[in-house]
Amino acid sequence: GYPLYNQLVEPMALLLKGAKHLIILPHEAFWGVPFAALPTTKTPGPLTCLLFHYPLAFSHSTIQALAAAPSKPLSSSTGKGQFLVMAVNASSDPALPPLKFAEAEGKSVYGIVTAKFPSSNPQFFPGVKATKETLLQNAPQSRFWHLSCHGVFVQKPALDSYFVLAKSGTVKASRVTADEISKRKLPASMVVLSACDLGRIATTGNGILGMSGAFQQAGVSTQVLSLYPVSDANAPYLMEQFYEGLLTRHLPKDEALQAAARALIVNRRR
């Protein structure tokens, strides 16, 4: 880990001195680098990782980085639209095990948003209510999304990557693919997918493919996605801390995620 930090980040140390926010624009395979976890010393430990030094955000381009404005508080957002929360424990895909804590996470997020950001008109659809049909019906009037569910990244073609909602007909009918997202125009300004692997991308001559690229193409400026498998047990705590940071402490999005990750590492390591 440290040799990678030494090659990629350390040469810019003087430029980064005093920086309050760090936005990284990875090129192709560098999207797979776990920048947040890179140790900044030769003796690595959870408290030495890059995330403990800077709030991090990632972007496909400079234009997108400026549009996403990760350093602005969520509570400063303007415009109309609801806060959509969906969560499902039961897996409609026999290849994926049931989740134990997704619906508890969704309930907790909904509670925080209802108490701290009531003007966002929060709507909560747990369990069997969290269907693809419900998502598509609510998408046109939803300014914020929080989805707690399974996610599956497909390398080839990456536009076949998907997240899984409640059972509705066939297994495929419960999947929402990156390809489907990319063909829509969404009013959402922030989408949080508390799901495995959907931050991963494939780069081709046609650009950046995967769920991240799909949401970007659909017009969503801010996405909170994971490059790796998500701990079902720890995700609720991480998301609670994230939204408390956003809506109680009024932190910018990147700082709220940094604070949540710090709290998880320090208080809830398992």
mmCIF file of C-alpha atoms in Angstrom:
data_model
loop_
_atom_site.group_PDB
_atom_site.id
_atom_site.type_symbol
_atom_site.label_atom_id
_atom_site.label_comp_id
_atom_site.label_asym_id
_atom_site.label_seq_id
_atom_site.Cartn_x
_atom_site.Cartn_y
_atom_site.Cartn_z
ATOM 1 C CA GLY A 1 0.000 0.000 0.000
ATOM 2 C CA TYR A 2 2.629 2.550 0.997
ATOM 3 C CA PRO A 3 4.731 2.153 -2.201
ATOM 4 C CA LEU A 4 1.590 3.015 -4.180
ATOM 5 C CA TYR A 5 0.950 6.068 -2.008
ATOM 6 C CA ASN A 6 4.610 7.018 -2.396
ATOM 7 C CA GLN A 7 4.300 6.949 -6.194
ATOM 8 C CA LEU A 8 0.850 8.471 -6.658
ATOM 9 C CA VAL A 9 0.317 10.942 -3.821
ATOM 10 C CA GLU A 10 3.589 11.756 -2.074
ATOM 11 C CA PRO A 11 5.057 13.624 -5.091
ATOM 12 C CA MET A 12 2.219 16.156 -4.690
ATOM 13 C CA ALA A 13 2.667 16.572 -0.939
ATOM 14 C CA LEU A 14 3.735 20.227 -1.156
ATOM 15 C CA LEU A 15 0.783 21.067 -3.409
ATOM 16 C CA LEU A 16 -1.606 19.318 -1.018
ATOM 17 C CA LYS A 17 -0.316 21.058 2.080
ATOM 18 C CA GLY A 18 -3.198 22.922 3.660
ATOM 19 C CA ALA A 19 -5.773 21.478 1.234
ATOM 20 C CA LYS A 20 -9.223 21.072 2.776
ATOM 21 C CA HIS A 21 -10.677 18.838 0.068
ATOM 22 C CA LEU A 22 -9.104 16.359 -2.348
ATOM 23 C CA ILE A 23 -10.887 15.477 -5.599
ATOM 24 C CA ILE A 24 -9.236 12.680 -7.583
ATOM 25 C CA LEU A 25 -9.787 12.120 -11.303
ATOM 26 C CA PRO A 26 -8.543 8.545 -11.860
ATOM 27 C CA HIS A 27 -7.508 7.432 -15.339
ATOM 28 C CA GLU A 28 -8.725 4.031 -16.547
ATOM 29 C CA ALA A 29 -7.318 1.294 -14.271
ATOM 30 C CA PHE A 30 -6.642 3.808 -11.503
ATOM 31 C CA TRP A 31 -10.381 3.721 -10.733
ATOM 32 C CA GLY A 32 -9.609 0.435 -9.023
ATOM 33 C CA VAL A 33 -7.017 1.932 -6.661
ATOM 34 C CA PRO A 34 -8.294 2.112 -3.039
ATOM 35 C CA PHE A 35 -7.047 5.672 -2.553
ATOM 36 C CA ALA A 36 -8.938 6.139 0.714
ATOM 37 C CA ALA A 37 -7.152 3.152 2.274
ATOM 38 C CA LEU A 38 -3.625 3.958 1.087
ATOM 39 C CA PRO A 39 -1.275 4.131 4.095
ATOM 40 C CA THR A 40 0.612 7.404 4.366
ATOM 41 C CA THR A 41 3.456 5.923 6.422
ATOM 42 C CA LYS A 42 5.752 2.908 6.100
ATOM 43 C CA THR A 43 4.120 1.372 9.165
ATOM 44 C CA PRO A 44 0.510 1.116 7.973
ATOM 45 C CA GLY A 45 -2.484 1.123 10.267
ATOM 46 C CA PRO A 46 -6.147 2.109 9.979
ATOM 47 C CA LEU A 47 -5.445 5.577 11.390
ATOM 48 C CA THR A 48 -2.699 6.332 8.867
ATOM 49 C CA CYS A 49 -4.778 5.918 5.701
ATOM 50 C CA LEU A 50 -5.225 8.805 3.266
ATOM 51 C CA LEU A 51 -8.882 9.218 4.243
ATOM 52 C CA PHE A 52 -7.807 10.337 7.709
ATOM 53 C CA HIS A 53 -5.899 13.235 6.143
ATOM 54 C CA TYR A 54 -8.369 14.484 3.532
ATOM 55 C CA PRO A 55 -12.050 14.205 2.692
ATOM 56 C CA LEU A 56 -12.003 12.463 -0.690
ATOM 57 C CA ALA A 57 -14.186 12.723 -3.756
ATOM 58 C CA PHE A 58 -13.754 11.164 -7.195
ATOM 59 C CA SER A 59 -14.802 12.448 -10.581
ATOM 60 C CA HIS A 60 -14.829 11.428 -14.232
ATOM 61 C CA SER A 61 -13.915 14.948 -15.348
ATOM 62 C CA THR A 62 -13.116 18.443 -14.097
ATOM 63 C CA ILE A 63 -16.509 19.664 -15.293
ATOM 64 C CA GLN A 64 -18.289 16.954 -13.320
ATOM 65 C CA ALA A 65 -16.173 17.678 -10.257
ATOM 66 C CA LEU A 66 -17.263 21.314 -10.281
ATOM 67 C CA ALA A 67 -20.913 20.396 -10.897
ATOM 68 C CA ALA A 68 -21.020 17.815 -8.104
ATOM 69 C CA ALA A 69 -19.859 20.334 -5.504
ATOM 70 C CA PRO A 70 -19.003 17.680 -2.865
ATOM 71 C CA SER A 71 -17.825 20.422 -0.528
ATOM 72 C CA LYS A 72 -21.306 21.972 -0.215
ATOM 73 C CA PRO A 73 -23.686 20.928 2.607
ATOM 74 C CA LEU A 74 -26.736 18.926 1.560
ATOM 75 C CA SER A 75 -28.985 21.251 3.532
ATOM 76 C CA SER A 76 -27.978 24.092 1.207
ATOM 77 C CA SER A 77 -29.525 22.253 -1.755
ATOM 78 C CA THR A 78 -32.354 24.043 -3.480
ATOM 79 C CA GLY A 79 -35.087 22.808 -5.769
ATOM 80 C CA LYS A 80 -38.140 20.605 -5.552
ATOM 81 C CA GLY A 81 -38.301 16.855 -5.159
ATOM 82 C CA GLN A 82 -38.542 14.142 -2.544
ATOM 83 C CA PHE A 83 -35.993 12.074 -0.640
ATOM 84 C CA LEU A 84 -36.494 8.468 -1.720
ATOM 85 C CA VAL A 85 -35.369 5.689 0.654
ATOM 86 C CA MET A 86 -35.682 2.029 -0.379
ATOM 87 C CA ALA A 87 -34.317 -1.014 1.432
ATOM 88 C CA VAL A 88 -34.758 -4.743 1.014
ATOM 89 C CA ASN A 89 -33.412 -7.659 3.055
ATOM 90 C CA ALA A 90 -34.865 -10.601 1.142
ATOM 91 C CA SER A 91 -33.017 -11.416 -2.062
ATOM 92 C CA SER A 92 -35.071 -11.979 -5.192
ATOM 93 C CA ASP A 93 -31.978 -13.565 -6.759
ATOM 94 C CA PRO A 94 -31.275 -17.138 -5.576
ATOM 95 C CA ALA A 95 -27.569 -16.561 -6.225
ATOM 96 C CA LEU A 96 -27.469 -13.824 -3.564
ATOM 97 C CA PRO A 97 -27.996 -14.421 0.175
ATOM 98 C CA PRO A 98 -30.570 -12.400 2.136
ATOM 99 C CA LEU A 99 -29.324 -9.248 3.817
ATOM 100 C CA LYS A 100 -29.887 -8.916 7.566
ATOM 101 C CA PHE A 101 -29.551 -5.185 8.139
ATOM 102 C CA ALA A 102 -30.536 -3.370 4.936
ATOM 103 C CA GLU A 103 -34.083 -2.574 6.045
ATOM 104 C CA ALA A 104 -32.896 -1.444 9.482
ATOM 105 C CA GLU A 105 -30.444 0.860 7.700
ATOM 106 C CA GLY A 106 -33.203 2.264 5.512
ATOM 107 C CA LYS A 107 -35.460 2.855 8.512
ATOM 108 C CA SER A 108 -32.670 4.662 10.342
ATOM 109 C CA VAL A 109 -31.822 6.863 7.335
ATOM 110 C CA TYR A 110 -35.509 7.681 6.843
ATOM 111 C CA GLY A 111 -35.798 8.648 10.510
ATOM 112 C CA ILE A 112 -32.808 10.986 10.349
ATOM 113 C CA VAL A 113 -34.005 12.618 7.121
ATOM 114 C CA THR A 114 -37.562 12.995 8.444
ATOM 115 C CA ALA A 115 -36.310 14.689 11.620
ATOM 116 C CA LYS A 116 -33.552 16.840 10.133
ATOM 117 C CA PHE A 117 -34.630 17.521 6.532
ATOM 118 C CA PRO A 118 -38.477 17.347 6.464
ATOM 119 C CA SER A 119 -38.662 19.793 3.563
ATOM 120 C CA SER A 120 -37.217 17.029 1.344
ATOM 121 C CA ASN A 121 -40.519 15.114 1.682
ATOM 122 C CA PRO A 122 -38.913 11.754 2.591
ATOM 123 C CA GLN A 123 -40.585 8.575 1.318
ATOM 124 C CA PHE A 124 -39.670 5.101 2.632
ATOM 125 C CA PHE A 125 -40.328 1.821 0.847
ATOM 126 C CA PRO A 126 -39.005 -1.203 2.800
ATOM 127 C CA GLY A 127 -39.127 -4.914 2.026
ATOM 128 C CA VAL A 128 -41.749 -6.025 -0.477
ATOM 129 C CA LYS A 129 -42.605 -2.374 -1.211
ATOM 130 C CA ALA A 130 -39.104 -1.735 -2.554
ATOM 131 C CA THR A 131 -39.819 -2.902 -6.103
ATOM 132 C CA LYS A 132 -38.389 -1.793 -9.400
ATOM 133 C CA GLU A 133 -41.826 -0.479 -10.365
ATOM 134 C CA THR A 134 -41.927 1.700 -7.230
ATOM 135 C CA LEU A 135 -38.455 3.049 -7.971
ATOM 136 C CA LEU A 136 -39.320 3.947 -11.550
ATOM 137 C CA GLN A 137 -42.606 5.557 -10.489
ATOM 138 C CA ASN A 138 -40.865 7.723 -7.888
ATOM 139 C CA ALA A 139 -37.670 8.513 -9.815
ATOM 140 C CA PRO A 140 -39.097 11.488 -11.763
ATOM 141 C CA GLN A 141 -39.935 13.364 -8.558
ATOM 142 C CA SER A 142 -36.995 12.251 -6.383
ATOM 143 C CA ARG A 143 -34.116 14.663 -5.770
ATOM 144 C CA PHE A 144 -32.229 12.303 -3.453
ATOM 145 C CA TRP A 145 -32.004 8.494 -3.471
ATOM 146 C CA HIS A 146 -30.825 6.136 -0.757
ATOM 147 C CA LEU A 147 -30.980 2.445 -1.689
ATOM 148 C CA SER A 148 -29.897 -0.400 0.620
ATOM 149 C CA CYS A 149 -29.758 -3.626 -1.361
ATOM 150 C CA HIS A 150 -27.544 -6.071 -3.226
ATOM 151 C CA GLY A 151 -25.320 -4.782 -6.009
ATOM 152 C CA VAL A 152 -23.536 -6.802 -8.705
ATOM 153 C CA PHE A 153 -20.794 -5.481 -10.982
ATOM 154 C CA VAL A 154 -20.495 -7.136 -14.403
ATOM 155 C CA GLN A 155 -17.123 -6.605 -16.076
ATOM 156 C CA LYS A 156 -18.256 -7.320 -19.632
ATOM 157 C CA PRO A 157 -20.449 -5.610 -20.523
ATOM 158 C CA ALA A 158 -20.290 -3.221 -17.555
ATOM 159 C CA LEU A 159 -23.670 -1.751 -18.495
ATOM 160 C CA ASP A 160 -25.162 -5.082 -17.373
ATOM 161 C CA SER A 161 -24.135 -4.267 -13.773
ATOM 162 C CA TYR A 162 -27.219 -4.038 -11.577
ATOM 163 C CA PHE A 163 -28.769 -3.632 -8.144
ATOM 164 C CA VAL A 164 -31.489 -5.923 -6.870
ATOM 165 C CA LEU A 165 -34.810 -4.779 -5.454
ATOM 166 C CA ALA A 166 -37.788 -6.682 -4.037
ATOM 167 C CA LYS A 167 -39.182 -9.674 -5.901
ATOM 168 C CA SER A 168 -41.493 -8.698 -8.713
ATOM 169 C CA GLY A 169 -42.088 -11.392 -11.289
ATOM 170 C CA THR A 170 -38.902 -12.963 -12.633
ATOM 171 C CA VAL A 171 -35.439 -12.541 -11.123
ATOM 172 C CA LYS A 172 -34.428 -10.196 -13.952
ATOM 173 C CA ALA A 173 -37.561 -8.104 -13.387
ATOM 174 C CA SER A 174 -36.183 -7.190 -9.940
ATOM 175 C CA ARG A 175 -32.864 -5.965 -11.322
ATOM 176 C CA VAL A 176 -32.133 -2.368 -12.280
ATOM 177 C CA THR A 177 -29.217 -2.304 -14.710
ATOM 178 C CA ALA A 178 -26.718 0.424 -15.454
ATOM 179 C CA ASP A 179 -27.940 0.348 -19.043
ATOM 180 C CA GLU A 180 -31.504 1.183 -17.908
ATOM 181 C CA ILE A 181 -30.256 4.023 -15.710
ATOM 182 C CA SER A 182 -28.116 5.484 -18.494
ATOM 183 C CA LYS A 183 -31.151 5.842 -20.765
ATOM 184 C CA ARG A 184 -33.089 8.004 -18.301
ATOM 185 C CA LYS A 185 -32.896 11.657 -17.398
ATOM 186 C CA LEU A 186 -33.086 11.875 -13.622
ATOM 187 C CA PRO A 187 -33.686 14.999 -11.524
ATOM 188 C CA ALA A 188 -31.748 13.480 -8.604
ATOM 189 C CA SER A 189 -28.764 15.505 -7.429
ATOM 190 C CA MET A 190 -27.446 12.745 -5.116
ATOM 191 C CA VAL A 191 -27.731 8.964 -5.238
ATOM 192 C CA VAL A 192 -26.435 6.766 -2.414
ATOM 193 C CA LEU A 193 -26.210 3.056 -3.239
ATOM 194 C CA SER A 194 -25.449 1.123 -0.060
ATOM 195 C CA ALA A 195 -24.576 -1.943 -2.104
ATOM 196 C CA CYS A 196 -21.507 -3.955 -3.080
ATOM 197 C CA ASP A 197 -19.120 -3.166 -5.908
ATOM 198 C CA LEU A 198 -21.204 -0.688 -7.917
ATOM 199 C CA GLY A 199 -18.484 1.977 -7.836
ATOM 200 C CA ARG A 200 -16.367 -0.251 -10.064
ATOM 201 C CA ILE A 201 -16.078 0.749 -13.706
ATOM 202 C CA ALA A 202 -14.813 -0.492 -17.041
ATOM 203 C CA THR A 203 -13.102 1.944 -19.380
ATOM 204 C CA THR A 204 -13.453 1.640 -23.141
ATOM 205 C CA GLY A 205 -13.079 3.844 -26.176
ATOM 206 C CA ASN A 206 -16.683 4.853 -25.531
ATOM 207 C CA GLY A 207 -15.929 6.247 -22.080
ATOM 208 C CA ILE A 208 -16.486 5.083 -18.508
ATOM 209 C CA LEU A 209 -18.988 2.253 -18.197
ATOM 210 C CA GLY A 210 -20.737 0.855 -15.150
ATOM 211 C CA MET A 211 -23.257 2.156 -12.634
ATOM 212 C CA SER A 212 -21.233 5.297 -11.918
ATOM 213 C CA GLY A 213 -21.028 6.267 -15.566
ATOM 214 C CA ALA A 214 -24.712 5.422 -16.017
ATOM 215 C CA PHE A 215 -25.840 7.772 -13.256
ATOM 216 C CA GLN A 216 -23.534 10.461 -14.607
ATOM 217 C CA GLN A 217 -25.113 10.080 -18.040
ATOM 218 C CA ALA A 218 -28.565 10.263 -16.432
ATOM 219 C CA GLY A 219 -27.633 13.645 -14.946
ATOM 220 C CA VAL A 220 -26.857 12.727 -11.318
ATOM 221 C CA SER A 221 -23.979 14.912 -10.154
ATOM 222 C CA THR A 222 -23.211 13.227 -6.811
ATOM 223 C CA GLN A 223 -22.996 9.483 -6.265
ATOM 224 C CA VAL A 224 -21.958 7.569 -3.155
ATOM 225 C CA LEU A 225 -20.903 4.104 -4.335
ATOM 226 C CA SER A 226 -18.552 1.373 -3.151
ATOM 227 C CA LEU A 227 -15.633 -0.136 -5.067
ATOM 228 C CA TYR A 228 -15.726 -3.248 -2.896
ATOM 229 C CA PRO A 229 -18.050 -5.610 -1.021
ATOM 230 C CA VAL A 230 -20.018 -3.828 1.700
ATOM 231 C CA SER A 231 -20.303 -5.200 5.236
ATOM 232 C CA ASP A 232 -24.029 -5.709 5.811
ATOM 233 C CA ALA A 233 -23.501 -5.446 9.580
ATOM 234 C CA ASN A 234 -21.499 -2.204 9.473
ATOM 235 C CA ALA A 235 -23.276 -0.386 6.652
ATOM 236 C CA PRO A 236 -26.131 0.910 8.870
ATOM 237 C CA TYR A 237 -23.694 2.563 11.277
ATOM 238 C CA LEU A 238 -21.697 4.100 8.421
ATOM 239 C CA MET A 239 -24.837 5.497 6.789
ATOM 240 C CA GLU A 240 -26.249 6.799 10.085
ATOM 241 C CA GLN A 241 -23.015 8.651 10.717
ATOM 242 C CA PHE A 242 -22.975 9.945 7.143
ATOM 243 C CA TYR A 243 -26.467 11.438 7.324
ATOM 244 C CA GLU A 244 -25.942 12.788 10.832
ATOM 245 C CA GLY A 245 -22.891 14.571 9.467
ATOM 246 C CA LEU A 246 -24.847 15.902 6.503
ATOM 247 C CA LEU A 247 -28.014 16.970 8.289
ATOM 248 C CA THR A 248 -27.117 17.548 11.945
ATOM 249 C CA ARG A 249 -23.587 18.912 11.670
ATOM 250 C CA HIS A 250 -24.245 20.367 8.184
ATOM 251 C CA LEU A 251 -20.958 19.052 6.844
ATOM 252 C CA PRO A 252 -20.197 19.016 3.121
ATOM 253 C CA LYS A 253 -20.795 15.609 1.535
ATOM 254 C CA ASP A 254 -17.147 14.595 1.316
ATOM 255 C CA GLU A 255 -16.445 15.648 4.907
ATOM 256 C CA ALA A 256 -19.555 13.818 6.141
ATOM 257 C CA LEU A 257 -18.403 10.602 4.460
ATOM 258 C CA GLN A 258 -14.887 11.057 5.829
ATOM 259 C CA ALA A 259 -16.234 11.562 9.358
ATOM 260 C CA ALA A 260 -18.499 8.512 9.016
ATOM 261 C CA ALA A 261 -15.638 6.293 7.834
ATOM 262 C CA ARG A 262 -13.423 7.543 10.646
ATOM 263 C CA ALA A 263 -16.121 6.793 13.210
ATOM 264 C CA LEU A 264 -16.591 3.307 11.797
ATOM 265 C CA ILE A 265 -12.874 2.539 11.882
ATOM 266 C CA VAL A 266 -12.398 3.883 15.396
ATOM 267 C CA ASN A 267 -15.638 2.739 17.045
ATOM 268 C CA ARG A 268 -16.986 -0.244 15.181
ATOM 269 C CA ARG A 269 -14.074 -2.278 13.764
ATOM 270 C CA ARG A 270 -15.096 -5.939 13.405
#
